[in-house]
Short mmCIF file of C-alpha atoms in Angstrom, two decimals:
data_model
loop_
_atom_site.label_atom_id
_atom_site.label_comp_id
_atom_site.label_asym_id
_atom_site.label_seq_id
_atom_site.Cartn_x
_atom_site.Cartn_y
_atom_site.Cartn_z
CA VAL A 1 0.16 -0.19 0.30
CA TYR A 2 2.61 2.40 0.74
CA LEU A 3 4.87 2.06 -2.35
CA LEU A 4 1.42 2.22 -4.52
CA TYR A 5 0.96 5.47 -2.34
CA ARG A 6 4.25 6.97 -2.75
CA LYS A 7 4.08 5.84 -7.06
CA PHE A 8 0.58 7.90 -7.27
CA LEU A 9 1.86 10.76 -5.12
CA ARG A 10 4.83 10.85 -8.04
CA MET A 11 2.60 11.34 -10.67
CA LEU A 12 0.47 13.94 -8.59
CA HIS A 13 4.36 16.04 -8.39
CA PRO A 14 4.45 16.66 -11.71
CA LEU A 15 0.81 18.30 -11.86
CA TRP A 16 0.90 19.73 -8.62
CA PRO A 17 4.77 20.61 -7.47
CA GLN A 18 2.74 22.35 -4.08
CA SER A 19 1.20 19.87 -2.82
CA ARG A 20 1.62 19.46 0.26
CA LEU A 21 0.88 15.41 -0.88
CA SER A 22 4.29 15.97 -2.72
CA PRO A 23 6.75 12.97 -2.20
CA PHE A 24 9.54 15.95 -2.41
CA ARG A 25 8.34 18.29 0.51
CA VAL A 26 9.68 16.47 3.29
CA TRP A 27 10.73 12.58 3.36
CA TYR A 28 12.31 12.91 6.64
CA THR A 29 11.08 13.22 10.05
CA MET A 30 12.86 14.89 12.86
CA PRO A 31 13.97 12.49 16.12
CA THR A 32 11.03 12.46 18.69
CA ILE A 33 12.56 10.38 22.11
CA GLY A 34 10.91 11.78 25.25
CA PHE A 35 8.37 13.71 23.76
CA SER A 36 5.46 12.80 24.90
CA ALA A 37 7.04 12.28 28.72
CA LEU A 38 8.37 16.06 28.12
CA TRP A 39 4.79 17.20 27.41
CA GLN A 40 2.89 14.97 29.21
CA PRO A 41 5.25 13.42 31.53
CA ASP A 42 4.41 10.77 34.21
CA GLY A 43 0.70 10.18 32.84
CA MET A 44 -0.37 13.96 34.12
CA GLU A 45 -3.56 15.05 32.35
CA SER A 46 -3.47 18.89 32.23
CA PHE A 47 -0.74 21.54 32.03
CA SER A 48 1.23 22.48 35.38
CA TRP A 49 3.94 25.21 35.68
CA ASP A 50 4.87 23.50 39.13
CA VAL A 51 5.62 20.58 37.01
CA VAL A 52 7.38 22.55 34.27
CA ARG A 53 9.83 24.25 37.22
CA SER A 54 10.83 21.08 38.60
CA PHE A 55 12.66 20.54 35.15
CA GLN A 56 14.68 23.23 35.91
CA TRP A 57 15.28 23.02 32.00
CA GLU A 58 17.70 26.49 32.35
CA LYS A 59 19.92 24.39 34.71
CA GLN A 60 20.02 21.15 32.66
CA HIS A 61 20.47 23.60 29.52
CA ASP A 62 24.36 24.79 31.48
CA GLU A 63 24.72 22.16 32.01
CA PHE A 64 27.86 19.66 30.29
CA LEU A 65 27.00 16.41 28.85
CA SER A 66 29.98 14.47 27.63
CA VAL A 67 28.89 13.51 23.91
CA ARG A 68 31.64 11.53 22.11
CA LEU A 69 32.35 9.14 19.65
CA ALA A 70 32.67 5.27 21.03
CA ASP A 71 37.21 4.95 21.33
CA GLU A 72 37.18 2.27 18.59
CA LYS A 73 35.37 5.34 15.95
CA ARG A 74 37.63 7.58 17.43
CA HIS A 75 40.91 6.51 16.85
CA ARG A 76 39.57 5.25 12.97
CA ALA A 77 38.78 8.69 12.34
CA GLU A 78 42.33 10.15 14.25
CA GLN A 79 44.06 8.31 11.19
CA ILE A 80 41.61 10.18 8.20
CA ARG A 81 42.33 14.03 10.05
CA ALA A 82 46.23 12.98 9.55
CA ALA A 83 45.42 11.51 5.91
CA MET A 84 43.76 14.74 5.45
CA GLY A 85 46.55 16.97 6.63
CA ILE A 86 45.18 18.28 9.83
CA PRO A 87 47.89 17.80 12.72
CA GLN A 88 46.65 17.06 15.48
CA SER A 89 48.09 19.76 17.62
CA ASP A 90 46.03 22.42 15.01
CA TRP A 91 42.74 23.54 15.30
CA PHE A 92 39.68 24.17 12.70
CA VAL A 93 36.54 25.47 11.96
CA CYS A 94 33.81 23.44 10.78
CA LEU A 95 31.83 25.30 7.47
CA HIS A 96 28.49 24.71 6.17
CA VAL A 97 27.11 26.73 4.08
CA ARG A 98 23.55 25.58 2.55
CA GLU A 99 22.70 24.66 -1.18
CA ALA A 100 19.70 22.88 -2.29
CA GLY A 101 21.60 19.40 -3.77
CA PHE A 102 21.30 17.36 -0.97
CA LEU A 103 17.24 17.73 -0.78
CA ARG A 104 17.25 19.02 -4.11
CA ASP A 105 14.13 20.86 -2.76
CA GLY A 106 15.17 23.45 -5.52
CA GLU A 107 13.41 26.69 -4.47
CA ARG A 108 11.12 25.30 -2.19
CA ALA A 109 13.89 25.57 0.50
CA ALA A 110 16.05 28.42 -1.42
CA TYR A 111 15.28 31.27 1.50
CA ARG A 112 17.93 28.91 3.81
CA ASN A 113 20.33 28.75 1.00
CA ALA A 114 23.68 30.83 0.82
CA SER A 115 26.58 31.71 -1.36
CA ILE A 116 29.82 30.42 -0.20
CA HIS A 117 31.62 33.02 -1.98
CA ASN A 118 30.69 35.45 0.20
CA TYR A 119 32.63 33.53 3.11
CA PHE A 120 35.89 33.87 1.90
CA LYS A 121 36.88 36.72 3.28
CA GLY A 122 36.11 35.10 6.84
CA MET A 123 37.85 31.68 6.12
CA GLN A 124 40.79 33.76 5.27
CA LEU A 125 40.60 35.21 9.16
CA VAL A 126 40.75 31.17 10.35
CA THR A 127 43.41 31.25 8.22
CA ASP A 128 45.50 34.26 8.99
CA ALA A 129 44.79 33.18 13.08
CA GLY A 130 46.20 29.87 12.28
CA GLY A 131 43.59 27.54 11.99
CA TRP A 132 41.78 24.86 9.43
CA VAL A 133 38.71 25.48 7.76
CA VAL A 134 36.62 22.05 7.07
CA ARG A 135 33.90 22.74 4.20
CA LEU A 136 31.33 20.72 5.36
CA GLY A 137 28.56 18.95 2.86
CA ASP A 138 28.16 16.99 0.30
CA PRO A 139 29.20 16.25 -3.22
CA SER A 140 26.72 18.49 -4.67
CA MET A 141 28.52 21.68 -3.30
CA THR A 142 29.28 24.27 -5.36
CA PRO A 143 33.64 23.64 -5.42
CA LEU A 144 35.95 25.41 -3.62
CA PRO A 145 38.67 27.41 -4.89
CA SER A 146 42.46 25.83 -3.80
CA MET A 147 42.78 27.85 -0.27
CA GLU A 148 45.37 27.37 1.84
CA ARG A 149 45.05 25.60 4.78
CA VAL A 150 40.70 24.93 3.73
CA ILE A 151 39.83 21.22 3.21
CA ASP A 152 36.55 21.29 0.65
CA TYR A 153 36.43 17.89 2.31
CA PRO A 154 32.73 16.86 0.36
CA HIS A 155 34.95 16.92 -2.81
CA THR A 156 37.51 14.89 -0.82
CA LYS A 157 37.76 10.86 -1.02
CA PHE A 158 37.50 11.17 2.87
CA TRP A 159 34.17 12.06 2.60
CA CYS A 160 31.98 9.38 5.00
CA ASP A 161 29.49 9.42 7.57
CA LEU A 162 32.51 8.74 10.83
CA MET A 163 34.20 12.12 9.62
CA ASP A 164 31.20 13.90 9.11
CA ILE A 165 30.35 13.52 13.13
CA TYR A 166 34.15 13.48 14.34
CA LEU A 167 34.93 16.69 12.09
CA VAL A 168 31.35 18.54 14.46
CA SER A 169 32.28 16.91 17.19
CA GLU A 170 36.27 18.57 17.86
CA CYS A 171 36.86 21.85 15.87
CA ARG A 172 37.42 24.54 17.95
CA PHE A 173 33.60 26.40 16.96
CA TYR A 174 31.27 25.85 14.19
CA LEU A 175 30.31 28.23 11.63
CA GLY A 176 27.61 27.83 9.38
CA THR A 177 23.58 28.34 8.70
CA ASN A 178 20.14 27.42 9.93
CA SER A 179 20.88 23.71 8.05
CA GLY A 180 21.41 20.04 9.40
CA PRO A 181 25.42 19.90 10.75
CA ALA A 182 24.37 23.00 13.00
CA ASP A 183 21.81 20.20 15.51
CA VAL A 184 24.97 18.42 15.26
CA ALA A 185 27.13 20.95 16.90
CA ARG A 186 24.01 21.47 19.62
CA LEU A 187 24.73 18.02 20.29
CA PHE A 188 28.23 17.99 21.02
CA GLN A 189 27.91 21.73 22.36
CA LYS A 190 30.21 23.27 20.58
CA ALA A 191 30.88 27.33 20.07
CA MET A 192 29.42 28.31 16.93
CA VAL A 193 28.91 30.74 14.47
CA LEU A 194 25.68 31.41 12.48
CA THR A 195 24.68 33.68 9.62
CA ASN A 196 21.91 33.85 7.02
CA ILE A 197 19.60 32.89 9.72
CA THR A 198 16.07 33.24 9.08
CA GLU A 199 14.02 32.50 12.04
CA TRP A 200 14.84 34.73 14.15
CA SER A 201 12.90 33.28 17.07
CA LYS A 202 14.26 30.28 16.51
CA LEU A 203 17.70 30.14 16.08
CA PHE A 204 18.90 32.49 18.59
CA PRO A 205 22.68 31.75 20.20
CA ALA A 206 21.96 28.85 22.09
CA ARG A 207 25.03 29.16 24.61
CA LYS A 208 27.03 32.03 25.94
CA GLY A 209 29.11 33.25 23.49
CA ASP A 210 27.95 32.07 20.51
CA LEU A 211 26.68 34.69 17.73
CA VAL A 212 24.55 35.41 14.74
CA ILE A 213 23.35 37.11 12.65
CA PHE A 214 20.47 36.79 10.58
CA LYS A 215 19.49 37.63 6.90
CA HIS A 216 18.57 40.74 5.70
CA LEU A 217 14.46 41.41 5.77
CA PHE A 218 13.19 43.57 2.85
CA SER A 219 8.95 45.00 2.56
CA ARG A 220 7.58 45.64 -0.80
CA SER A 221 5.16 47.61 0.33
CA ARG A 222 7.34 49.81 3.24
CA ASN A 223 10.28 49.45 -0.09
CA ARG A 224 12.62 49.36 2.57
CA PHE A 225 14.65 46.85 4.36
CA LEU A 226 12.97 46.09 7.85
CA SER A 227 15.34 46.57 11.15
CA LEU A 228 15.78 44.10 13.78
CA SER A 229 12.94 45.48 15.98
CA GLU A 230 10.73 45.93 13.61
CA ILE A 231 10.71 42.77 12.25
CA SER A 232 10.29 40.61 15.74
CA ARG A 233 6.79 42.96 15.56
CA GLU A 234 6.37 41.17 12.22
CA PRO A 235 3.06 38.15 12.64
CA ALA A 236 6.14 35.87 12.55
CA GLY A 237 4.59 33.29 10.57
CA GLU A 238 3.93 35.95 7.25
CA CYS A 239 7.52 36.95 7.72
CA GLN A 240 9.85 33.98 8.41
CA ILE A 241 8.27 30.62 9.00
CA PHE A 242 8.69 27.66 7.13
CA PRO A 243 8.35 27.42 3.95
CA HIS A 244 8.54 30.84 2.57
CA PRO A 245 7.87 34.71 3.42
CA GLY A 246 4.39 36.03 2.48
CA GLU A 247 4.31 37.91 -0.66
CA ASP A 248 5.51 41.18 0.90
CA TYR A 249 8.92 40.03 2.88
CA VAL A 250 11.98 39.61 0.52
CA PHE A 251 15.46 37.34 2.29
CA SER A 252 18.69 39.21 1.43
CA GLU A 253 22.14 37.84 2.33
CA ASN A 254 24.54 38.68 4.36
CA THR A 255 27.50 40.18 2.88
CA ALA A 256 30.65 38.90 2.96
CA GLU A 257 31.61 42.22 5.20
CA GLU A 258 29.12 41.26 7.38
CA ILE A 259 30.58 37.27 7.79
CA ARG A 260 33.63 38.36 8.20
CA ASP A 261 33.23 40.92 10.85
CA VAL A 262 30.98 38.26 12.67
CA ILE A 263 34.44 36.33 12.85
CA GLU A 264 36.63 39.28 13.78
CA GLU A 265 34.01 40.07 16.66
CA PHE A 266 34.32 36.26 17.86
CA LEU A 267 38.47 35.28 16.95
CA ASP A 268 38.33 38.23 18.76
#
């Protein structure tokens, strides 16, 4: 039944590509372990602020959790790291700038994408400071030009699931956009610099010291860009929430100078 349903949806897609039933819209689900316990702990049938306070979420959020790879996998990853040319004594930054290739989502999620070219000046800051930059992603990503101490990892023979996890777990800090690897960085409680963010209410810095800059939001009706203060007062569902902003709004990427500046601030 499932296979026939999928076949039907694939036939439907060319005729109605924006349909919520399209098999190409979202083909994965978010992890939901602990979901029911979070919203209905201990079988409670009604909401209670006392129960909420008993979880002490703020305290839990600030406590360090030792999340790490198994020793055997870590040893294997360190051997691959050496083959990549990054000495154990050197530090590196993981960079992921979302493009449409991995999920083949075309224009549907284009508002989350950004141009890797605007990150070159920021990457230069990292390498000038003595670090390496490891660009994450998959082979569909736009290839990088040859740059000293910059590894275009998805276009190397070392690209694999193990190194995806290992590199994020070992980076000095994570530099990226609103994309999946950022959640891995949060899991490992890495310092983060997030750029070209659109959902300001969802993706504020998770930990003290993290930095975020947002895409600029242009209002057609007012014929100008909105300030952060104005954006915070706009109807969230119209200006920033999935799948795309309302007709009045247009996102504009961070410039190369803005990205360089936020990296410089973080390094300082």
